[in-house]
mmCIF file of C-alpha atoms in Angstrom:
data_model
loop_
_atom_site.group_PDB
_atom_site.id
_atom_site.type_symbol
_atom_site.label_atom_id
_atom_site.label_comp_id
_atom_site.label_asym_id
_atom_site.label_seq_id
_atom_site.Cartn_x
_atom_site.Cartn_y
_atom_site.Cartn_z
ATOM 1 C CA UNK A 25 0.000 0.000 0.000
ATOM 2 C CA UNK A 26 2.341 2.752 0.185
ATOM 3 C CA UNK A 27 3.265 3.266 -2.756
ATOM 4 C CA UNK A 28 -0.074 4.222 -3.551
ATOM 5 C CA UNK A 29 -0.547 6.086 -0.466
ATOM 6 C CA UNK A 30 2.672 7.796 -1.563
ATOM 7 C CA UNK A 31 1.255 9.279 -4.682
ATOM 8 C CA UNK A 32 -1.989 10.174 -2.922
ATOM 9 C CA UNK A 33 -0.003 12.011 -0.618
ATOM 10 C CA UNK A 34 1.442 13.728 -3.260
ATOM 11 C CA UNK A 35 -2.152 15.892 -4.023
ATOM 12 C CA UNK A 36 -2.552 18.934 -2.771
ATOM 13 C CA UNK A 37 -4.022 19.059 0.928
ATOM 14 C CA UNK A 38 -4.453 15.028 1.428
ATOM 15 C CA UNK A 39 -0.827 14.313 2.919
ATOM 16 C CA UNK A 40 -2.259 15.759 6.500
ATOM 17 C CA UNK A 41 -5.766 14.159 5.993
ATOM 18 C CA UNK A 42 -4.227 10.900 5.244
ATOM 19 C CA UNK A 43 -2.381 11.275 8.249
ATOM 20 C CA UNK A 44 -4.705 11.910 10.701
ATOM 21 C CA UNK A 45 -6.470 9.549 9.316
ATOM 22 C CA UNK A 46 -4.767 6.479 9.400
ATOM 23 C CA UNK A 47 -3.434 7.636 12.759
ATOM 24 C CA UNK A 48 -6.473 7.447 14.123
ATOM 25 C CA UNK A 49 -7.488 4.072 12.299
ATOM 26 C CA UNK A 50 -4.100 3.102 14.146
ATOM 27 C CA UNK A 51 -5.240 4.714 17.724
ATOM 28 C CA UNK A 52 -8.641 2.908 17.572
ATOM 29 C CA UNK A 53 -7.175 -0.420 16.419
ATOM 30 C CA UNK A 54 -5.082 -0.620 19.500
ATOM 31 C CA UNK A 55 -7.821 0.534 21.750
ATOM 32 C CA UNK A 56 -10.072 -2.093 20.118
ATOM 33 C CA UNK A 57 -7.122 -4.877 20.666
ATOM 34 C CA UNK A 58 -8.176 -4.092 24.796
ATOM 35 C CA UNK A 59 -12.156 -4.887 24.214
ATOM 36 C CA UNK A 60 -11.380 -8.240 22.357
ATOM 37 C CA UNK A 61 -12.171 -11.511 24.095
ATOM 38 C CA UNK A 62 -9.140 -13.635 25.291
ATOM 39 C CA UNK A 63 -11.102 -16.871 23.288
ATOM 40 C CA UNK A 64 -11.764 -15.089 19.947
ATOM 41 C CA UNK A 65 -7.794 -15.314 18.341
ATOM 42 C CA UNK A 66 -9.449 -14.430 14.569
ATOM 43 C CA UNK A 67 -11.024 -11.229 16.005
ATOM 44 C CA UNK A 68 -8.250 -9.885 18.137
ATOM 45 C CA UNK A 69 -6.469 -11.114 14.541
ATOM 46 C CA UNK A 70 -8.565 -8.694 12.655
ATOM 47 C CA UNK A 71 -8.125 -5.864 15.025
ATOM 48 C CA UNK A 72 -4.803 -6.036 15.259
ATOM 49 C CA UNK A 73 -4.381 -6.532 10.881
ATOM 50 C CA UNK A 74 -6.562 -2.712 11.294
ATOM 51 C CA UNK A 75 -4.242 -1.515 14.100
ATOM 52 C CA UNK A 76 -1.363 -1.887 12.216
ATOM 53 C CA UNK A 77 -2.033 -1.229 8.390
ATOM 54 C CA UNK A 78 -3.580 2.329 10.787
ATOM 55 C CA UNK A 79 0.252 2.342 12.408
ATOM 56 C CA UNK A 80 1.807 1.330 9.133
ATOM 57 C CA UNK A 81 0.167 3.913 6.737
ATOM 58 C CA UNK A 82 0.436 6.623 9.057
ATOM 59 C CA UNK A 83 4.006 6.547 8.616
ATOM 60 C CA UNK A 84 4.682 6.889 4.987
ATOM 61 C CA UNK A 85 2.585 10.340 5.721
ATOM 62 C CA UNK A 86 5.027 10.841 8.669
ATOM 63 C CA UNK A 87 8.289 9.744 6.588
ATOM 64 C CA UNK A 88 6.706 12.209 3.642
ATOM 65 C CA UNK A 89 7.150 15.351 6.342
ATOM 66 C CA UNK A 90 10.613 15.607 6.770
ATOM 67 C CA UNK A 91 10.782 17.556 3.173
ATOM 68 C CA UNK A 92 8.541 20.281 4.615
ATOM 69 C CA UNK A 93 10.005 20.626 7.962
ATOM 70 C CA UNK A 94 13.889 21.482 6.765
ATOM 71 C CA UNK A 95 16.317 21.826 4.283
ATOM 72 C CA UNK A 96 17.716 19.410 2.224
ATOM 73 C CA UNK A 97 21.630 20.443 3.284
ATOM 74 C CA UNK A 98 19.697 19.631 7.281
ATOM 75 C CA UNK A 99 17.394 16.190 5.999
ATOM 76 C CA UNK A 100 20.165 14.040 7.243
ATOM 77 C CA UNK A 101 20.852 15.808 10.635
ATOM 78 C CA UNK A 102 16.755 16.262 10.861
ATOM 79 C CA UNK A 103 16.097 12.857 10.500
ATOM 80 C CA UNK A 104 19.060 10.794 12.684
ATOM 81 C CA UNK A 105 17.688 13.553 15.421
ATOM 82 C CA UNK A 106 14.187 12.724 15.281
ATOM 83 C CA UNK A 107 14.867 8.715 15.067
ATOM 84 C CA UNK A 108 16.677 9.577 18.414
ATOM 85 C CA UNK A 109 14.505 11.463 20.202
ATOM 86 C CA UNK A 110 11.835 8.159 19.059
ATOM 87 C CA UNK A 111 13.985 6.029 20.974
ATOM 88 C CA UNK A 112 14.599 8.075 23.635
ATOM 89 C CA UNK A 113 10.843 8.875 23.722
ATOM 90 C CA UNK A 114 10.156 4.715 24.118
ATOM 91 C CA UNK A 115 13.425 4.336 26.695
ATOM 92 C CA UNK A 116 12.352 7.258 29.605
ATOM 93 C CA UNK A 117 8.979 5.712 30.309
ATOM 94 C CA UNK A 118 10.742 1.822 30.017
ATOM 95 C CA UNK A 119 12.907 3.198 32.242
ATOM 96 C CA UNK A 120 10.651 5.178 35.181
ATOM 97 C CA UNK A 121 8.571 1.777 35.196
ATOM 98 C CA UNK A 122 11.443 -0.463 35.680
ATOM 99 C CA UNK A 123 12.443 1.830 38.537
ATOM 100 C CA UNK A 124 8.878 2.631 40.112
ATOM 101 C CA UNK A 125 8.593 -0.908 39.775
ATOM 102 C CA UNK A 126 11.368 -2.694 41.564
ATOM 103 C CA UNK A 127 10.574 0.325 44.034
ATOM 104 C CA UNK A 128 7.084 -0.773 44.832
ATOM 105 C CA UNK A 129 7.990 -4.543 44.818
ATOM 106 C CA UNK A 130 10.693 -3.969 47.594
ATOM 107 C CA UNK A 131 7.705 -3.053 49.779
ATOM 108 C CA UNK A 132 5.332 -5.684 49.227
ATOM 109 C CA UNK A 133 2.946 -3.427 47.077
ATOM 110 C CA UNK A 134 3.077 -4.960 43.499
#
């Protein structure tokens, strides 16, 4: 699919409304994955085959950004900083629950 989302996001005005879009579609999907019943594996399949063609999708509109948000002499510098700063983003939280949690467990809570 995206190379055809690609081109679409090419047209004038539908690279944000793609976006949003299929961020959302993404959002909901995971949401949805938490209302699925533990016995039904070929709906919590389904959800999760919307969740992440939502995820996927919303990417190529994210990847198709970086030409409006800086130069092309700053694209490489732009985009090893915001790969980064994703990590990072993922690591802090991993991190303050890893501490919060061997915290609590050292007193009997968790």
């Amino acid at each position: 699919m995206a190379p055809i989302l690609g081109a679409l996001a090419d047209f004038q005005g539908m690279k944000g409304r793609l976006f949003y879009f299929f961020t959302s579609l993404g959002m909901l999907g995971t949401f949805a994955l938490t209302a699925v019943p533990s016995d039904n594996l070929f709906l919590l399949l389904a959800v999760f085959v919307v969740s992440f063609i939502g995820y996927s999708s919303a990417n190529v509109f994210y990847d198709s950004y970086i030409t409006d948000v800086t130069t092309d002499k700053l694209m490489d510098m732009v985009s090893s900083a915001g790969y980064g700063f994703g990590y990072l983003g993922g690591l802090v939280p991993f991190i303050i629950f890893m501490v919060g949690r061997s915290f609590f467990s050292s007193y009997g809570s968790v």
